[in-house]
Coordinates of C-alpha atoms in Angstrom, one line a residue:
X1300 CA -18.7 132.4 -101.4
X1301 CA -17.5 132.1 -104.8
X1302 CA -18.9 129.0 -106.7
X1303 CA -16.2 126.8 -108.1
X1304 CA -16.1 122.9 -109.1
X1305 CA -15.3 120.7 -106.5
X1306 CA -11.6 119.0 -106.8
X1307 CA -10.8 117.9 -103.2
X1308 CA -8.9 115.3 -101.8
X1309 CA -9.3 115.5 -98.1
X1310 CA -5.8 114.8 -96.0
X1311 CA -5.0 114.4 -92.7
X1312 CA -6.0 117.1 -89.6
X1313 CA -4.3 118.4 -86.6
X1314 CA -7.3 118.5 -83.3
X1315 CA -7.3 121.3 -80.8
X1316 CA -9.7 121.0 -77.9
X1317 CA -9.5 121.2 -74.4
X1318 CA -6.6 123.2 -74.6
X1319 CA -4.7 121.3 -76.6
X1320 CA -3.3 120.7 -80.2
X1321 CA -1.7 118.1 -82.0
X1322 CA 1.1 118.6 -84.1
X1323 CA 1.3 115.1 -85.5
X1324 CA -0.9 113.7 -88.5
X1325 CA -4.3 112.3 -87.2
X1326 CA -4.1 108.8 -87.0
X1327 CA -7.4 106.1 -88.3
X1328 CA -9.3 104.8 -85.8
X1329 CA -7.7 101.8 -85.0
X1330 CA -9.7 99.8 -82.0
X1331 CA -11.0 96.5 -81.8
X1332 CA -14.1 95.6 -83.4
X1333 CA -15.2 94.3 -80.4
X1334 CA -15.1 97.1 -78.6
X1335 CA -17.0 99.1 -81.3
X1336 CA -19.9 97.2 -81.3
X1337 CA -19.9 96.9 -77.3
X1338 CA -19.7 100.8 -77.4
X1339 CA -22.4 101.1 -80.4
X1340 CA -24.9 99.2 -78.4
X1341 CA -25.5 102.3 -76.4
X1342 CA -24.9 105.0 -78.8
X1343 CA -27.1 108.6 -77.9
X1344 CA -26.9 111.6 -80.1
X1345 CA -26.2 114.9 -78.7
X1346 CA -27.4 118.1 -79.9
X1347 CA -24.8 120.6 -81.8
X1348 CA -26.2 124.3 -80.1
X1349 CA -24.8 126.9 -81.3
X1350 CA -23.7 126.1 -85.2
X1351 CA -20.3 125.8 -87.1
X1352 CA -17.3 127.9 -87.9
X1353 CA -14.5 127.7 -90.6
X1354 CA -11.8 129.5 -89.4
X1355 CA -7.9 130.9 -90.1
X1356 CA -9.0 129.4 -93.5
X1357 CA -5.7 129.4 -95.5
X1358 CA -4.8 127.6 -99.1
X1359 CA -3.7 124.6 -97.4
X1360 CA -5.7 124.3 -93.6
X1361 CA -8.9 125.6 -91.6
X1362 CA -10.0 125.4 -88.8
X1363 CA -13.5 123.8 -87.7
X1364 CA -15.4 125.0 -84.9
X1365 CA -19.0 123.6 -82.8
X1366 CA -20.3 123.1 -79.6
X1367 CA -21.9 120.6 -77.9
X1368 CA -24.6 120.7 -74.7
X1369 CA -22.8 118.2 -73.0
X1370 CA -19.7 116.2 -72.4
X1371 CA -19.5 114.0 -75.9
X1372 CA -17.5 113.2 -79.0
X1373 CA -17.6 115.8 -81.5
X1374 CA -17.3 114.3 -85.5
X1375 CA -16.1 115.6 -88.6
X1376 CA -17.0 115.0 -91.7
X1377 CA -15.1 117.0 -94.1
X1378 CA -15.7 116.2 -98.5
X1379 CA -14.9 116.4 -101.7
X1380 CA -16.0 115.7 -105.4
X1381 CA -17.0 112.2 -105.8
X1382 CA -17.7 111.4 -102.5
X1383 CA -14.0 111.2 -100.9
X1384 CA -14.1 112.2 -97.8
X1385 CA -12.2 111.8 -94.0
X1386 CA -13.7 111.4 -90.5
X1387 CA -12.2 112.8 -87.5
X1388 CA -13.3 113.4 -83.9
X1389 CA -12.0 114.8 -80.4
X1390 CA -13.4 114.6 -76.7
X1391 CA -15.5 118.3 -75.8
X1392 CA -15.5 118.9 -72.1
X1393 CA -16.8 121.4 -69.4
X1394 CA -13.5 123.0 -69.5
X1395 CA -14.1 125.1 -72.5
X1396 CA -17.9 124.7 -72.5
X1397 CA -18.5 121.9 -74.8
X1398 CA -16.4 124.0 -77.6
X1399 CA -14.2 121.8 -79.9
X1400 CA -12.1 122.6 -82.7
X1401 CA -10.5 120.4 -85.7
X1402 CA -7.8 121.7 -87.9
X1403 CA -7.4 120.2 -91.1
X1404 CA -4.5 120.4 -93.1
X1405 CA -2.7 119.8 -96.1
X1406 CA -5.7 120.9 -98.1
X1407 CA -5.8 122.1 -101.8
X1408 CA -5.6 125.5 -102.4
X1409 CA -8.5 127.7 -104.8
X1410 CA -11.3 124.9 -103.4
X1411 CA -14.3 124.1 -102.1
X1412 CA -14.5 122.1 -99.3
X1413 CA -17.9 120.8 -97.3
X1414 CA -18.4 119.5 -93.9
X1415 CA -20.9 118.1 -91.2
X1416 CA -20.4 118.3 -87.5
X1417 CA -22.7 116.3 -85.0
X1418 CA -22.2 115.0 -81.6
X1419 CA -22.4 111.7 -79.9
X1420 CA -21.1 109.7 -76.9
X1421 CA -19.4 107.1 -78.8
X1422 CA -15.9 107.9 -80.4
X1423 CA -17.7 105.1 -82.9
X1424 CA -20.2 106.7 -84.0
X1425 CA -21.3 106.8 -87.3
X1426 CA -25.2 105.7 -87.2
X1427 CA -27.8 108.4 -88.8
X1428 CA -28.0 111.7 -86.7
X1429 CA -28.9 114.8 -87.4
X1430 CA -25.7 116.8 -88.5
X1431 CA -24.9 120.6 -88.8
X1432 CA -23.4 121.4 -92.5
X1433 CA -20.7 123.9 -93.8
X1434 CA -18.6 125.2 -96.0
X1435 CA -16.0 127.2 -97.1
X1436 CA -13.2 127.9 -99.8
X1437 CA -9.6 127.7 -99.3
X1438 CA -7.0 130.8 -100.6
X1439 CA -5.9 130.8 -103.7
X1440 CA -1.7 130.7 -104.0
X1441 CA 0.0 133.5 -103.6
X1442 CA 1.1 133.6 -107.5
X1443 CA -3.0 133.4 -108.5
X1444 CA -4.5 136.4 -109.9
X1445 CA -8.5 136.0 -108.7
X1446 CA -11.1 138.3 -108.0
X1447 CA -11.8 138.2 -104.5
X1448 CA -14.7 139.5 -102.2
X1449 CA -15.0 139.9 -98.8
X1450 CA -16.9 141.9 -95.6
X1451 CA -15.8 143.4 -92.4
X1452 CA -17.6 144.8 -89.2
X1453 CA -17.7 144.7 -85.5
X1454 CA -19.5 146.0 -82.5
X1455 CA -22.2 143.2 -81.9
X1456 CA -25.0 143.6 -79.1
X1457 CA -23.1 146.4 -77.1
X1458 CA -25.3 149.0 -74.8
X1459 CA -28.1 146.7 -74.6
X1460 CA -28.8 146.6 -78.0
X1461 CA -29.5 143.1 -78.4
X1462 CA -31.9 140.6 -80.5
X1463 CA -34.8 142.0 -81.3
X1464 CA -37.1 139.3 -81.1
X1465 CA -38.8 139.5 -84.4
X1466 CA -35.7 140.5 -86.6
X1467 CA -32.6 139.0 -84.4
X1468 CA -29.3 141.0 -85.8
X1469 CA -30.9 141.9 -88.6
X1470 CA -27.7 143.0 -90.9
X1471 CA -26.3 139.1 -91.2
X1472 CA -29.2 139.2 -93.0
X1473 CA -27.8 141.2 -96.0
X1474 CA -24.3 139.6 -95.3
X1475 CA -26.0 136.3 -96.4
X1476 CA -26.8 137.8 -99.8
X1477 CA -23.5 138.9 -101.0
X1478 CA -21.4 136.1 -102.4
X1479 CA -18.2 136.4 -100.0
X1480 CA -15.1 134.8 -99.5
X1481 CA -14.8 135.6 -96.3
X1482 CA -16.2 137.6 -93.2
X1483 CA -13.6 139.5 -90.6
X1484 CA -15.0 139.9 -87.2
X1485 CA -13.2 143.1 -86.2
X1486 CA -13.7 143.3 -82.4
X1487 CA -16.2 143.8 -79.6
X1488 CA -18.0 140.8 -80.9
X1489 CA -19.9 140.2 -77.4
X1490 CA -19.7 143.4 -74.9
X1491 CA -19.3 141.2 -71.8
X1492 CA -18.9 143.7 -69.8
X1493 CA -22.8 144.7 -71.1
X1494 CA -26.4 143.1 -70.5
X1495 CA -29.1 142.3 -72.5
X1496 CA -32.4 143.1 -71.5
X1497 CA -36.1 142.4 -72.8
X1498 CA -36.9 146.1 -73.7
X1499 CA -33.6 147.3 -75.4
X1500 CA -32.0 150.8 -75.4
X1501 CA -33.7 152.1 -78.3
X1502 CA -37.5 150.7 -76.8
X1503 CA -37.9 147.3 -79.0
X1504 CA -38.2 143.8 -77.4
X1505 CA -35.3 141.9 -77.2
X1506 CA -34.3 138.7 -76.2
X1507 CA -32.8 138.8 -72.9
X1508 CA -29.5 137.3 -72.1
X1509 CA -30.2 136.3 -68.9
X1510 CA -26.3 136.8 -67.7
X1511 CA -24.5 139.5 -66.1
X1512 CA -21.1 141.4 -66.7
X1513 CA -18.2 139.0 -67.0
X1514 CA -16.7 138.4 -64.4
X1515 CA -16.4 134.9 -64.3
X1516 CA -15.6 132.0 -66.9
X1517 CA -19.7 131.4 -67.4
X1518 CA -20.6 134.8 -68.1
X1519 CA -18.3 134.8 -70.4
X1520 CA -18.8 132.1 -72.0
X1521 CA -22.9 133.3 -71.8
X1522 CA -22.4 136.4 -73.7
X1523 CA -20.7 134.2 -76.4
X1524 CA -23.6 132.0 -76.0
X1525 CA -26.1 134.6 -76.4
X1526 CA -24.7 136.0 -80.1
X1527 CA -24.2 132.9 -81.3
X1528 CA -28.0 131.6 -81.3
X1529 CA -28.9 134.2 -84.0
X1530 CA -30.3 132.1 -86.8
X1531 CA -28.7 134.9 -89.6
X1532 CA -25.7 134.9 -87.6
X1533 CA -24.9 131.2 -88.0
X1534 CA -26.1 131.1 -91.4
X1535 CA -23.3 133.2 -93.0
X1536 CA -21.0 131.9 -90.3
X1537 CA -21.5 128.2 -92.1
X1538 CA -20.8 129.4 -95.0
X1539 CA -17.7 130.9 -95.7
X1540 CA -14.3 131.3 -93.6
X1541 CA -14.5 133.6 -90.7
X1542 CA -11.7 135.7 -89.0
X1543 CA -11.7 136.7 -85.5
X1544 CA -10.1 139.5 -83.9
X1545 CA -10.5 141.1 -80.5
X1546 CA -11.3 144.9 -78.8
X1547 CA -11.5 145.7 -75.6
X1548 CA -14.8 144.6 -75.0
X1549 CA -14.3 140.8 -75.1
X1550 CA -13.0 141.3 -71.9
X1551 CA -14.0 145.2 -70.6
X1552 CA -14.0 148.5 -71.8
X1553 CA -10.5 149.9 -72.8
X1554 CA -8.9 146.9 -71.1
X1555 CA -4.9 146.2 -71.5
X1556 CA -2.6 144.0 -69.2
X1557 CA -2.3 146.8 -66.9
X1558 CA -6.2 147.4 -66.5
X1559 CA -8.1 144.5 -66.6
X1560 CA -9.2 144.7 -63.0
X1561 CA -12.8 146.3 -61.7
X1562 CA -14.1 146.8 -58.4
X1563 CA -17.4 147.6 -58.7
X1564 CA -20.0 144.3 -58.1
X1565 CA -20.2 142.1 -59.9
X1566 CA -16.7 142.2 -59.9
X1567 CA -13.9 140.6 -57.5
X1568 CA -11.4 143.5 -56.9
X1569 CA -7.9 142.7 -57.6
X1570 CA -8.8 139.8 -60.0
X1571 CA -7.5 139.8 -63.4
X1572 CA -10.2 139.9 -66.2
X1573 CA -8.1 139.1 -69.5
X1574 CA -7.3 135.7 -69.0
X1575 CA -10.5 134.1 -68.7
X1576 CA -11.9 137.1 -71.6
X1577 CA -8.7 135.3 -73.8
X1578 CA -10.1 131.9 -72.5
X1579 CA -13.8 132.5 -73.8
X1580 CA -12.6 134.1 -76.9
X1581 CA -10.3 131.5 -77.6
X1582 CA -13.6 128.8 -77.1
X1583 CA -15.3 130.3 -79.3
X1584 CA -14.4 131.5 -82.3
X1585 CA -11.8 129.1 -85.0
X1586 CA -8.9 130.9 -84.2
X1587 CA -5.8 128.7 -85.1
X1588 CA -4.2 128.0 -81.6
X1589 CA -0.7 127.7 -81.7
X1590 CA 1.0 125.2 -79.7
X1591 CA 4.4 127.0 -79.1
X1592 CA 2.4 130.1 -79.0
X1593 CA -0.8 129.5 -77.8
X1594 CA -2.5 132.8 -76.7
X1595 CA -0.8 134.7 -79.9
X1596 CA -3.6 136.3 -82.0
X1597 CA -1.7 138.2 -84.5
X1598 CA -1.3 136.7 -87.4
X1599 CA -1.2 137.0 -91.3
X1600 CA -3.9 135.6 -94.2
X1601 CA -2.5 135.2 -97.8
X1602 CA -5.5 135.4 -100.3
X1603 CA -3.7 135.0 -103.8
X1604 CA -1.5 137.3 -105.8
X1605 CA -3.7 140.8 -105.0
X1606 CA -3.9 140.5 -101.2
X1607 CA -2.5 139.7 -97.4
X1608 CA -4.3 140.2 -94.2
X1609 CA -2.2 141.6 -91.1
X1610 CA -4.3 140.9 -88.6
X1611 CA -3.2 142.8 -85.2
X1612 CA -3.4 142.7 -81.3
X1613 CA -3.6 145.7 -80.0
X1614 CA -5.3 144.5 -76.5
X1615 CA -2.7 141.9 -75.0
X1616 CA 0.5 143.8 -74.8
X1617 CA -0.2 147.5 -74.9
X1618 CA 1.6 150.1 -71.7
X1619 CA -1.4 151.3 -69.7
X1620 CA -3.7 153.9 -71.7
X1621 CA -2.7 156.9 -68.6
X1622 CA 1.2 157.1 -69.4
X1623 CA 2.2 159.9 -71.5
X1624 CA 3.2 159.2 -75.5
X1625 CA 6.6 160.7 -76.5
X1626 CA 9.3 159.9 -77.8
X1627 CA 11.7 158.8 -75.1
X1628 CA 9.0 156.7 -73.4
X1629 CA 8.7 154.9 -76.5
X1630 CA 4.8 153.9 -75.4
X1631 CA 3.6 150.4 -77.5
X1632 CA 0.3 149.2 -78.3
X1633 CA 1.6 146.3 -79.5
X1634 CA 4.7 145.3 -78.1
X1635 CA 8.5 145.6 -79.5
X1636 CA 7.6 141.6 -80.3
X1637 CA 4.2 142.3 -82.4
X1638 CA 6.0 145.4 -84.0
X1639 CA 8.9 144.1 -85.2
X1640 CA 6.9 141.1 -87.0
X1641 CA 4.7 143.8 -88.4
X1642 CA 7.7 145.3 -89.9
X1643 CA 8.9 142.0 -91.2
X1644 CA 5.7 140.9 -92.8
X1645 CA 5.0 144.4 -94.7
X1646 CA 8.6 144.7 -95.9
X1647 CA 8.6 140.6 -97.2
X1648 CA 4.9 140.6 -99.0
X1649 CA 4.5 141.1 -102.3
X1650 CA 0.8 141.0 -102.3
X1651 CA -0.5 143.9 -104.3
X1652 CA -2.9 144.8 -101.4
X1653 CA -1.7 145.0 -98.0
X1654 CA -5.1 145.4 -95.7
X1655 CA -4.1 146.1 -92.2
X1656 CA -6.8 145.6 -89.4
X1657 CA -6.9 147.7 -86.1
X1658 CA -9.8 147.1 -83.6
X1659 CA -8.7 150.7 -82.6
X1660 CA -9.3 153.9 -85.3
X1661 CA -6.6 155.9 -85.9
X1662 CA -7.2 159.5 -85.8
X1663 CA -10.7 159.3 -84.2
X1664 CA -10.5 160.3 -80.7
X1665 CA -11.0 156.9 -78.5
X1666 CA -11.4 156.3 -74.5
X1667 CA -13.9 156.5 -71.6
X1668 CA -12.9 159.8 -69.6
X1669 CA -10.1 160.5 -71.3
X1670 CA -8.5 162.9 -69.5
X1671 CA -8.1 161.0 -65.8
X1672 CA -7.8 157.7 -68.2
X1673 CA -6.0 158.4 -71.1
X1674 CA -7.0 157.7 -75.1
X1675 CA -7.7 153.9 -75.8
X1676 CA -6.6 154.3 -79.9
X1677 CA -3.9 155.3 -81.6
X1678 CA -3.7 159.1 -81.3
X1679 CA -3.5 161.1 -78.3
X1680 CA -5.4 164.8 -79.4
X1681 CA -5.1 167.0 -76.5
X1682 CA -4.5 164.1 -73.8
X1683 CA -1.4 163.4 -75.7
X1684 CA -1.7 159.8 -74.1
X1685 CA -2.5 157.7 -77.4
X1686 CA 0.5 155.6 -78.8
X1687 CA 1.4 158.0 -81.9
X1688 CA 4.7 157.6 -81.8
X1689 CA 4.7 153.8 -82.5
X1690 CA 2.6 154.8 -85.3
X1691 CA 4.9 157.4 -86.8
X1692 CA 7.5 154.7 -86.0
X1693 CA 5.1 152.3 -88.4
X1694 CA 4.2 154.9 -91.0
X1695 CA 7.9 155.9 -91.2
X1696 CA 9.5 152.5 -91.7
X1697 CA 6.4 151.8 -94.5
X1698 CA 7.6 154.9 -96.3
X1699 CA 10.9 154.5 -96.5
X1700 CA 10.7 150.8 -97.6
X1701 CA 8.2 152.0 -99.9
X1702 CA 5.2 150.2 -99.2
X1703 CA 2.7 151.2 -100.4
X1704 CA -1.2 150.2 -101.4
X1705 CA -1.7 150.1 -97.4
X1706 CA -5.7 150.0 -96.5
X1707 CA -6.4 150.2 -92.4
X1708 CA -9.7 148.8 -91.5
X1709 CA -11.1 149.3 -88.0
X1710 CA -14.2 149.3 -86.1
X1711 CA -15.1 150.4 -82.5
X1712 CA -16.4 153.8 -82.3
X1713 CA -20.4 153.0 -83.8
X1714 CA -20.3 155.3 -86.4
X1715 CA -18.4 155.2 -90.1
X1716 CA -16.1 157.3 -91.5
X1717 CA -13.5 157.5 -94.1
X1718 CA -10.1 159.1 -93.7
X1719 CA -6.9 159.8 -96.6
X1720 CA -3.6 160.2 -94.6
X1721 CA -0.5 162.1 -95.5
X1722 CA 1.6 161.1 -92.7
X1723 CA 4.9 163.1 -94.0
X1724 CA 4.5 166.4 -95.5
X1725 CA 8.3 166.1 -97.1
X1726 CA 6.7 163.1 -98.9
X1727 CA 3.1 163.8 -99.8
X1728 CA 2.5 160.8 -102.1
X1729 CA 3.2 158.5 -99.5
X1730 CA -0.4 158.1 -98.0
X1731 CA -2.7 155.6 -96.0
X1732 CA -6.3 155.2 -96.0
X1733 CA -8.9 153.7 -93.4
X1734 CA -12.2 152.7 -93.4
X1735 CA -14.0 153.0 -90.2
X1736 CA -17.3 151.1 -90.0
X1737 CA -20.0 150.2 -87.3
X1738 CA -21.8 149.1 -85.6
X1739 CA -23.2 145.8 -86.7
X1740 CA -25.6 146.0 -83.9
X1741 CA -24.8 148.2 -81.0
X1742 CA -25.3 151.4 -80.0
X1743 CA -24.6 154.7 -81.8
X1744 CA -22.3 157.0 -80.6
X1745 CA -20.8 159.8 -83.4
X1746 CA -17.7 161.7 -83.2
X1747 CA -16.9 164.5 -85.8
X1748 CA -13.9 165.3 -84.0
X1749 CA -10.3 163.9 -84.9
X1750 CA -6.7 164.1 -84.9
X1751 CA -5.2 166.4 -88.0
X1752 CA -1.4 165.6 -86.8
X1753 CA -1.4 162.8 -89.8
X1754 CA -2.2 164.9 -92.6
X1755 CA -6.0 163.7 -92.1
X1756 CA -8.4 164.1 -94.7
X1757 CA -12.5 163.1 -93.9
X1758 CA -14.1 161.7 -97.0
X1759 CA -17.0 160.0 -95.7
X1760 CA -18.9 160.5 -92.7
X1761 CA -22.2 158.5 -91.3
X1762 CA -23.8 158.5 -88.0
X1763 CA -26.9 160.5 -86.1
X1764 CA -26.4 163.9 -85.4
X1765 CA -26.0 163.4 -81.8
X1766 CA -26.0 160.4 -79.7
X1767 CA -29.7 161.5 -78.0
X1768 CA -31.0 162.0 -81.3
X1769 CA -32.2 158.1 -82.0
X1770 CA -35.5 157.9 -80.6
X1771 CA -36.1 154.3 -81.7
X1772 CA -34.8 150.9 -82.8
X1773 CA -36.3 151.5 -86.6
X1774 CA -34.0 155.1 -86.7
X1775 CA -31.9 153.0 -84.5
X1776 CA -31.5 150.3 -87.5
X1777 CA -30.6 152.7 -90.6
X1778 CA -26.9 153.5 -88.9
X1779 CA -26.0 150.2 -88.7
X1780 CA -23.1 149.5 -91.4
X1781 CA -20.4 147.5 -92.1
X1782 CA -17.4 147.6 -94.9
X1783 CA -17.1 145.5 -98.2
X1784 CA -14.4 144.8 -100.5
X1785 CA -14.0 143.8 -103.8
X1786 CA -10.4 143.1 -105.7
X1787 CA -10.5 142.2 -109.4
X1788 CA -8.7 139.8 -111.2
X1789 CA -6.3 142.9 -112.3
X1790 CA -6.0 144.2 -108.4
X1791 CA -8.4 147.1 -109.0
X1792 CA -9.7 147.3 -105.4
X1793 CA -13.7 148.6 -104.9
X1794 CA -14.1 149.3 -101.0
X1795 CA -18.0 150.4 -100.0
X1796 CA -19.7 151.1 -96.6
X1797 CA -23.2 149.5 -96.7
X1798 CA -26.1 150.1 -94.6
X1799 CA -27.9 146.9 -92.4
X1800 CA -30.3 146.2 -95.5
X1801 CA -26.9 146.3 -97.7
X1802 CA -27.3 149.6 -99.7
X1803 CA -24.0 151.1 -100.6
X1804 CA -23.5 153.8 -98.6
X1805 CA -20.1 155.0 -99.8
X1806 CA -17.6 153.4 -102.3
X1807 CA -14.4 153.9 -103.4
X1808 CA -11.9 152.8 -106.3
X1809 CA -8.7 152.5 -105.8
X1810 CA -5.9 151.9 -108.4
X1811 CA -2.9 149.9 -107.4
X1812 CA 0.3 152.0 -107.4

């Protein structure tokens, strides 16, 4: 996080939990004193398990996320300089695990803010306990030139390759040393339709999960569980605002609305996977839930003058992977609705950087068994089943509105890779780039191959040689990677690939046009 003074005046919150959000100004606790000291005489602290989470940090909310082992009051505590500070709490229940989440509003933009979270049966509370502390910083204004840095990665604990029990996921652990804005987590964050074993894919000892594959709410919610008790993992997530997106593996692999059902045990044929995959994800990470709009995920992150964040679904409303992609099908990936707002929020911002974020790649060739199931990302290469032709609708619209300075990031395939695209041969200096990086922690699986139909150019390629070519968790370890950016105070943008210990691996400057 960036260090600045603290100059906060903490306002009132909205609460979401259980399901639930209040639209309406949080209110002071108003009961009888009576009845707080009747309810203080049997006060019990409860243990905060799995850390905190700022999330859908913006210049004037965030969003505060914890978890509780039981039934209880989750508190608040959110301050500023000279000790001002407001108190808020709301019920946690078995119906999303104990999960609570707290938005605060009308926050001051460009600031530091700190909280603590703990736990107690008593609404009242406020005797000593032992409290879970974080922080983040809110976005500048969109008219504030400031430098910005930030990280990206995904793919976390996929193909049984868990915690290792000595080193846990061992890349937070270079995360924690870079001095962030922000973290995006860009997909396949759990792989729930994965296990986790004690000896791991790649030989080492892990920690084993002790669940199965999802296919119920408390598997689920156990592969969430399971990733969220890595010590490094919490650390950077306490400290700076985190933003959560899903791939197909939150729920199973290369799932859409029209495949989210398996038959095989442990599954319940027929049943639909994606609503309780939404459910857990929705549990457990700070994702602003929308009370008109509540499982929308799509959404947009202002960060000063330089940059916007378009943050897409492409899991909820996509046509099934099998149908064929041309023209007069008019296949979607994310829905005429998602689309059209796409549209909209390119055309409006005038953010000198406009970062869009795919949990699909878009050229690199994507899907189990392609050819019975169809491609799973945006391009179609010889299956011609991918959803290019909403893309070339995208890419087309972009160019002739002229927007430009467009940077895709994406995760998903375990294996980096860097790509210049010339979409448009009639107008070669419209062009897009995307960084491709993972996995945090999963296993590795490279692809030379991709699509050339966009004018594709490969600049930057790192993975194994083959995917049998890892013989242990140590080799295992040196592909790991994720993606960092930094912006100046001028908008000069320096993008890297680094390795798990943080080495940069790859880095690029790019001048905005």
């Amino acid at each position: 996080m960036k260090t600045h003074a603290l100059k906060t005046i903490v306002l009132p919150v909205c609460i979401l939990a259980s399901g639930l959000l209040s639209t309406g100004l949080a209110q002071a606790d108003m009961d009888e004193h009576s009845s707080r000291q009747n309810e203080d005489r049997h006060v019990a602290s409860i243990m905060a398990t799995h850390g905190v989470m700022a999330g859908d940090v913006k210049s004037h909310s965030a969003v505060i996320w914890a978890r509780a082992q039981a039934e209880s009051w989750m508190h608040v505590m959110l301050q500023g300089e000279g000790g001002k500070s407001i108190h808020q709490r709301i019920k946690v229940t078995g119906q999303r695990d104990f999960t609570g989440k707290v938005k605060f509003t009308k926050l001051h933009a460009d600031t530091d803010y700190e909280y603590s979270v703990w736990f107690s049966n008593s609404k009242h509370a406020e005797q000593e306990v032992e409290k879970t502390q974080g922080r983040f910083h809110t976005a500048p204004n969109k008219n504030k030139a400031r430098a910005l840095s930030f990280a990206w990665g995904g793919d976390l604990a996929g193909q049984n390759v868990c915690r290792d029990t000595e080193q846990g996921f061992p890349i937070f652990n270079a995360l924690n040393d870079m001095n962030l804005d922000f973290f995006i987590g860009l997909g396949d964050m759990i792989y729930a339709d994965s296990t986790c074993t004690e000896q791991g894919k790649y030989g080492n000892t892990q920690i084993d999960g002790g669940y199965e594959k999802s296919a119920n709410m408390t598997n689920y919610w156990a592969h969430w569980k399971y990733n969220h008790e890595d010590a490094s993992y919490q650390k950077m997530l306490a400290s700076m605002p985190y933003y959560a997106i899903w791939d197909d593996h939150e729920v199973a692999n290369d799932f859409g609305p029209l495949n989210d059902t398996r038959s095989s045990a442990p599954y319940t044929a027929g049943e639909h996977l994606l609503p309780m995959g939404l459910q857990a994800f929705l549990d457990y990470n700070p994702i602003d839930e929308s009370a008109d709009q509540p499982k929308r995920l799509y959404r947009t992150v202002r960060w000063g003058k330089h940059f916007e964040l378009f943050v897409l679904d492409t899991r909820q409303y996509r046509d099934a992977n099998v149908e064929a992609d041309d023209a007069t099908l008019k296949k979607t990936m994310l829905g005429r609705e998602q689309l059209t707002w796409l549209k909209e929020k390119l055309k409006s911002s005038d953010a000198t950087w406009k970062m869009v974020v795919s949990s699909v790649p878009i050229s690199i060739p994507t899907g189990s068994n392609a050819t019975v199931k169809g491609r799973d990302g945006w391009s179609g290469f010889e299956q011609q089943t991918g959803f290019e032709q909403e893309l070339k609708e995208l890419f087309s619209f972009m160019r002739d509105e002229g927007i430009n300075n467009s940077i895709w990031v994406t995760t998903d395939v375990h294996f980096a890779e860097v790509f210049r695209y010339t979409p448009f041969s009639s107008t070669p200096e419209f062009k897009v780039h995307e960084f491709v990086t993972g996995p945090l922690n999963a296993g590795l699986y490279p692809n030379r191959d991709f699509d050339t139909s966009w004018g594709t150019e490969s600049l930057f390629f790192y993975g194994p040689e083959s995917m049998f070519s890892t013989k242990s968790y140590d080799d295992a370890l040196k592909w790991m990677n994720y993606g960092a950016v930094e912006i100046d105070e001028n908008g000069v943008m320096s993008i890297s690939v680094r390795d798990v210990n943080g080495k940069t691996l790859y880095e690029q400057t790019m001048y905005p046009e």
